[in-house]
Short mmCIF file of C-alpha atoms and ligand atoms in Angstrom, two decimals:
data_model
loop_
_atom_site.label_atom_id
_atom_site.label_comp_id
_atom_site.label_asym_id
_atom_site.label_seq_id
_atom_site.Cartn_x
_atom_site.Cartn_y
_atom_site.Cartn_z
CA MET X 43 -48.63 -17.75 227.40
CA ARG X 44 -50.53 -18.91 230.56
CA PRO X 45 -48.45 -19.81 233.47
CA ARG X 46 -49.40 -23.48 233.49
CA ALA X 47 -48.40 -23.81 230.05
CA LEU X 48 -45.21 -22.10 230.74
CA SER X 49 -44.35 -24.54 233.37
CA ALA X 50 -45.05 -27.44 231.32
CA LEU X 51 -42.76 -26.04 228.69
CA ALA X 52 -40.18 -25.68 231.38
CA LEU X 53 -40.67 -29.27 232.55
CA GLY X 54 -40.27 -30.55 229.13
CA LEU X 55 -37.01 -28.62 228.51
CA VAL X 56 -35.68 -29.81 231.85
CA LEU X 57 -36.60 -33.52 231.04
CA LEU X 58 -34.94 -33.04 227.62
CA VAL X 59 -31.70 -31.54 229.05
CA THR X 60 -31.39 -34.32 231.49
CA GLY X 61 -32.70 -37.14 229.36
CA CYS X 62 -29.86 -36.16 226.85
CA GLY X 63 -27.31 -34.46 228.17
CA GLU X 64 -25.53 -36.57 230.84
CA ALA X 65 -23.51 -39.59 231.39
CA GLY X 66 -20.93 -39.08 228.59
CA LYS X 67 -20.54 -37.08 225.55
CA SER X 68 -23.65 -37.66 223.96
CA PRO X 69 -25.91 -40.33 224.95
CA GLU X 70 -28.40 -41.83 223.08
CA LYS X 71 -32.02 -41.11 223.40
CA ALA X 72 -32.74 -41.47 226.96
CA ALA X 73 -36.67 -40.81 227.11
CA ALA X 74 -38.54 -43.34 224.72
CA PRO X 75 -38.91 -47.09 224.70
CA PRO X 76 -38.01 -48.37 221.37
CA SER X 77 -41.55 -48.53 220.02
CA ALA X 78 -42.54 -45.01 221.36
CA SER X 79 -43.14 -41.87 219.39
CA ALA X 80 -40.18 -40.74 217.50
CA SER X 81 -40.19 -37.17 219.02
CA PRO X 82 -37.19 -36.45 220.88
CA SER X 83 -38.94 -34.17 223.53
CA PRO X 84 -41.48 -35.39 225.98
CA THR X 85 -44.79 -34.15 225.27
CA PRO X 86 -45.84 -31.41 227.47
CA THR X 87 -48.61 -32.23 229.99
CA PRO X 88 -51.73 -30.92 228.38
CA VAL X 89 -52.64 -27.63 230.38
CA THR X 90 -56.05 -28.66 230.72
CA LYS X 91 -54.88 -31.91 233.16
CA PRO X 92 -56.37 -31.13 236.53
CA SER X 93 -53.75 -32.71 238.86
CA PRO X 94 -50.34 -31.65 238.89
CA THR X 95 -47.48 -33.41 236.98
CA HIS X 96 -45.10 -34.21 240.05
CA THR X 97 -47.43 -36.00 242.55
CA THR X 98 -47.08 -39.52 241.11
CA PRO X 99 -47.48 -41.57 244.35
CA ALA X 100 -45.32 -44.22 245.75
CA LYS X 101 -42.41 -43.75 243.58
CA PRO X 102 -39.48 -46.06 244.48
CA LYS X 103 -36.43 -44.09 245.27
CA LEU X 104 -34.01 -44.33 242.43
CA ARG X 105 -30.03 -43.76 243.14
CA PRO X 106 -28.74 -40.86 241.41
CA VAL X 107 -26.79 -41.26 237.93
CA PRO X 108 -23.38 -40.36 238.66
CA LYS X 109 -21.86 -37.10 236.92
CA LYS X 110 -18.91 -38.89 235.48
CA LEU X 111 -19.41 -42.54 233.77
CA PRO X 112 -18.57 -45.06 235.97
CA ALA X 113 -15.06 -47.04 235.72
CA GLY X 114 -14.95 -50.19 233.83
CA LEU X 115 -17.08 -49.45 230.50
CA HIS X 116 -15.77 -50.73 227.19
CA ARG X 117 -15.69 -47.53 224.98
CA ALA X 118 -13.10 -48.90 222.41
CA SER X 119 -13.24 -51.84 220.07
CA GLY X 120 -10.17 -53.43 221.56
CA SER X 121 -8.58 -53.43 217.97
CA ASN X 122 -7.72 -51.08 215.22
CA GLY X 123 -10.91 -51.91 213.58
CA VAL X 124 -14.17 -49.83 213.98
CA ALA X 125 -17.08 -51.59 215.95
CA LEU X 126 -20.68 -51.11 214.71
CA THR X 127 -23.46 -51.57 217.36
CA PHE X 128 -27.13 -51.48 216.44
CA ASP X 129 -29.52 -50.64 219.26
CA ASP X 130 -33.00 -51.11 220.29
CA GLY X 131 -34.17 -53.75 217.87
CA PRO X 132 -34.82 -56.41 216.54
CA ASP X 133 -37.47 -54.62 214.17
CA PRO X 134 -38.79 -56.22 211.06
CA ARG X 135 -38.39 -53.10 209.03
CA TYR X 136 -34.87 -52.21 209.64
CA THR X 137 -32.93 -55.15 211.10
CA PRO X 138 -32.93 -57.05 207.99
CA GLN X 139 -31.80 -54.33 205.98
CA ILE X 140 -29.00 -53.82 208.15
CA LEU X 141 -28.15 -57.59 208.05
CA ALA X 142 -28.31 -57.40 204.34
CA GLN X 143 -25.95 -54.43 204.26
CA LEU X 144 -23.55 -56.04 206.64
CA ARG X 145 -23.93 -59.52 204.62
CA ALA X 146 -22.95 -57.62 201.31
CA ALA X 147 -19.98 -55.99 203.07
CA GLN X 148 -18.70 -59.42 204.69
CA VAL X 149 -18.49 -57.56 208.05
CA LYS X 150 -20.00 -58.43 211.51
CA ALA X 151 -21.56 -56.15 214.05
CA THR X 152 -23.15 -56.15 217.53
CA PHE X 153 -26.74 -55.94 218.04
CA CYS X 154 -28.00 -54.39 221.30
CA VAL X 155 -31.51 -56.00 221.52
CA VAL X 156 -34.33 -55.10 223.88
CA GLY X 157 -35.93 -58.08 225.43
CA LYS X 158 -39.33 -57.27 224.70
CA GLN X 159 -38.39 -56.94 220.97
CA ALA X 160 -36.62 -60.19 221.14
CA LYS X 161 -39.65 -62.17 222.43
CA ARG X 162 -41.50 -60.43 219.81
CA TYR X 163 -39.19 -61.12 216.99
CA PRO X 164 -37.46 -64.41 217.80
CA GLU X 165 -36.61 -65.19 214.19
CA LEU X 166 -34.72 -61.87 213.98
CA VAL X 167 -32.62 -62.68 217.07
CA ALA X 168 -31.87 -66.04 215.45
CA ARG X 169 -30.89 -64.44 212.22
CA ILE X 170 -28.42 -62.15 213.89
CA VAL X 171 -26.69 -65.03 215.56
CA ARG X 172 -26.95 -67.08 212.40
CA GLU X 173 -25.29 -64.63 210.38
CA GLY X 174 -22.24 -64.17 212.89
CA HIS X 175 -23.21 -61.14 214.65
CA GLN X 176 -22.73 -60.37 218.36
CA LEU X 177 -25.54 -60.12 220.97
CA CYS X 178 -25.82 -57.27 223.43
CA ASN X 179 -28.58 -57.44 226.29
CA HIS X 180 -30.17 -53.56 225.94
CA SER X 181 -32.56 -54.39 228.85
CA TRP X 182 -36.32 -55.67 228.92
CA HIS X 183 -37.95 -52.58 227.86
CA HIS X 184 -35.23 -49.86 227.34
CA ASP X 185 -35.57 -48.67 230.78
CA VAL X 186 -33.15 -45.68 230.99
CA ASN X 187 -33.61 -45.56 234.72
CA LEU X 188 -32.66 -49.25 235.11
CA GLY X 189 -29.08 -48.74 236.64
CA ARG X 190 -30.81 -46.50 239.46
CA ARG X 191 -33.11 -49.36 240.54
CA SER X 192 -32.18 -51.94 243.38
CA ALA X 193 -29.76 -54.69 242.51
CA ALA X 194 -32.78 -57.25 242.68
CA GLU X 195 -34.54 -55.45 240.02
CA ILE X 196 -31.49 -54.68 237.61
CA ARG X 197 -30.49 -58.52 237.86
CA SER X 198 -33.96 -59.66 237.09
CA ASP X 199 -34.27 -57.24 234.38
CA LEU X 200 -31.07 -58.39 232.83
CA GLU X 201 -32.08 -62.02 233.30
CA ARG X 202 -35.49 -61.83 231.90
CA THR X 203 -33.86 -60.14 228.66
CA ASN X 204 -31.26 -62.93 228.56
CA GLU X 205 -34.10 -65.34 228.61
CA ALA X 206 -35.94 -63.92 225.80
CA ILE X 207 -32.91 -63.85 223.72
CA HIS X 208 -32.12 -67.46 224.50
CA ALA X 209 -35.59 -68.55 223.71
CA ALA X 210 -35.01 -67.37 220.21
CA ALA X 211 -31.25 -68.27 220.00
CA PRO X 212 -30.50 -71.02 222.48
CA LYS X 213 -27.03 -71.21 223.78
CA ALA X 214 -25.89 -67.83 221.73
CA PRO X 215 -23.38 -65.96 223.61
CA ILE X 216 -24.71 -62.89 225.03
CA THR X 217 -21.57 -61.00 225.32
CA TRP X 218 -22.40 -57.29 226.23
CA PHE X 219 -24.76 -55.25 228.20
CA ARG X 220 -25.67 -51.62 227.11
CA GLN X 221 -27.52 -49.43 229.64
CA PRO X 222 -30.35 -47.54 227.63
CA GLY X 223 -29.53 -43.99 227.31
CA GLY X 224 -25.89 -44.60 228.69
CA ARG X 225 -26.99 -43.86 232.09
CA TRP X 226 -24.94 -46.31 233.84
CA THR X 227 -24.30 -46.49 237.52
CA ALA X 228 -21.49 -48.31 239.07
CA GLU X 229 -23.65 -50.58 240.89
CA GLU X 230 -25.05 -51.83 237.52
CA VAL X 231 -21.75 -52.26 235.97
CA ALA X 232 -20.93 -54.63 238.67
CA ILE X 233 -24.13 -56.68 238.31
CA ALA X 234 -23.80 -56.91 234.66
CA LYS X 235 -20.09 -58.17 235.19
CA GLN X 236 -21.29 -60.80 237.64
CA MET X 237 -23.70 -62.05 235.31
CA GLY X 238 -21.01 -62.35 232.58
CA LEU X 239 -22.34 -59.50 230.49
CA ARG X 240 -19.48 -56.83 229.66
CA PRO X 241 -20.54 -53.26 229.83
CA LEU X 242 -20.37 -51.89 226.38
CA HIS X 243 -20.63 -48.18 225.89
CA TRP X 244 -19.62 -46.25 222.72
CA SER X 245 -17.31 -43.61 221.34
CA VAL X 246 -19.26 -42.08 218.14
CA ASP X 247 -22.91 -41.29 218.65
CA PRO X 248 -24.23 -39.57 215.50
CA GLN X 249 -27.58 -38.99 217.46
CA ASP X 250 -29.45 -41.03 214.78
CA TRP X 251 -32.41 -41.24 216.92
CA ASP X 252 -33.12 -37.69 216.32
CA HIS X 253 -33.74 -38.21 212.74
CA PRO X 254 -31.08 -36.25 211.27
CA PRO X 255 -30.77 -36.59 207.42
CA ALA X 256 -28.59 -39.55 206.23
CA LYS X 257 -25.88 -37.00 205.00
CA THR X 258 -25.55 -35.51 208.50
CA ILE X 259 -25.43 -39.07 210.16
CA ILE X 260 -22.66 -39.75 207.62
CA LYS X 261 -20.81 -36.51 208.47
CA ARG X 262 -21.04 -37.10 212.12
CA VAL X 263 -19.63 -40.53 212.06
CA LYS X 264 -16.91 -39.77 209.68
CA GLY X 265 -15.92 -36.71 211.48
CA ALA X 266 -15.60 -38.73 214.77
CA THR X 267 -14.40 -42.17 213.98
CA ARG X 268 -10.96 -43.32 214.63
CA HIS X 269 -9.28 -46.46 214.89
CA GLY X 270 -10.89 -48.47 217.45
CA SER X 271 -13.93 -46.42 217.85
CA VAL X 272 -17.30 -47.88 218.79
CA VAL X 273 -20.07 -46.41 216.97
CA LEU X 274 -23.56 -46.11 218.08
CA MET X 275 -26.54 -46.54 215.61
CA HIS X 276 -29.93 -47.76 215.78
CA ASP X 277 -32.02 -50.18 213.49
CA ALA X 278 -35.41 -49.76 215.68
CA GLY X 279 -37.21 -47.09 217.84
CA GLY X 280 -38.60 -45.02 215.26
CA ASP X 281 -38.23 -44.06 211.43
CA ARG X 282 -34.66 -45.49 210.60
CA ALA X 283 -34.76 -44.87 207.10
CA GLN X 284 -32.09 -41.97 207.33
CA THR X 285 -30.01 -44.42 209.32
CA MET X 286 -30.35 -47.11 206.77
CA ALA X 287 -29.34 -44.60 203.86
CA ALA X 288 -26.26 -43.69 205.95
CA CYS X 289 -25.13 -47.15 206.63
CA ARG X 290 -25.03 -47.86 202.79
CA HIS X 291 -22.13 -45.42 202.44
CA LEU X 292 -20.95 -45.71 206.00
CA ILE X 293 -20.37 -49.59 206.15
CA PRO X 294 -18.09 -49.97 203.05
CA ASP X 295 -16.39 -46.47 204.00
CA LEU X 296 -15.58 -47.49 207.65
CA LYS X 297 -14.47 -50.79 206.40
CA ARG X 298 -12.06 -49.41 203.59
CA ARG X 299 -10.64 -46.73 206.03
CA PHE X 300 -10.46 -48.60 209.31
CA GLY X 301 -11.50 -52.32 209.03
CA ILE X 302 -14.62 -53.26 210.95
CA ALA X 303 -14.55 -55.54 213.78
CA LEU X 304 -16.50 -56.98 216.56
CA PRO X 305 -15.76 -55.19 219.95
CA ARG X 306 -13.41 -57.33 222.34
ZN1 LIG U 174 -31.17 -47.83 223.27
#
């Protein structure tokens, strides 16, 4: 392999490791926006590209992501029941499927919606609310670095996302905020709280964004879930057929064993 190809590969590996391996046990996919390619690893820079990859000009300085998750995150449901959370939507293919499953099981869940998606699919946001589920702000365009930006940028991103949600569902309570990729900073937690958004993390991550088969998602969730767990899954951001299939088993199973409750 040519040296440049090797360095591109190495860069890809470094990005993969830093994107997915920090800020908690197993953060959700950190690299891709919800509508991006489903591939879990960044595409290496083509070897024929003339300019080096690391000279992007005028990049604003980002504060570092802390090695440990900051204090004040909600990582438990606050009751004996298990909290189900679905991130990155709404999505016209999958959100209605999950809503139908939740309705059939007569349970409620929390949807961590991306502002751009809420703007694009307001009727789905309205339906989430109408069917009694909870809303969580998941940033405007799934910015995994949002917590590292200036206070003004963080605040305006969260406000813009709240506005898109409220345009779809006026007066709907937006109870939570969840940082994409789980890359929280203490500054961001403080701003979310000032805005009345409670910071919601998770305790069970089956890594469904990486497209494991449904039976693997089921095994991971069943193996890790306890009373009071917060389970992270995705109803958008790529092919979620395996998540949909897993949920057909998991929702009734978790309801029977633990109860399913909204986080509080
Ligand atoms: Zn996400």
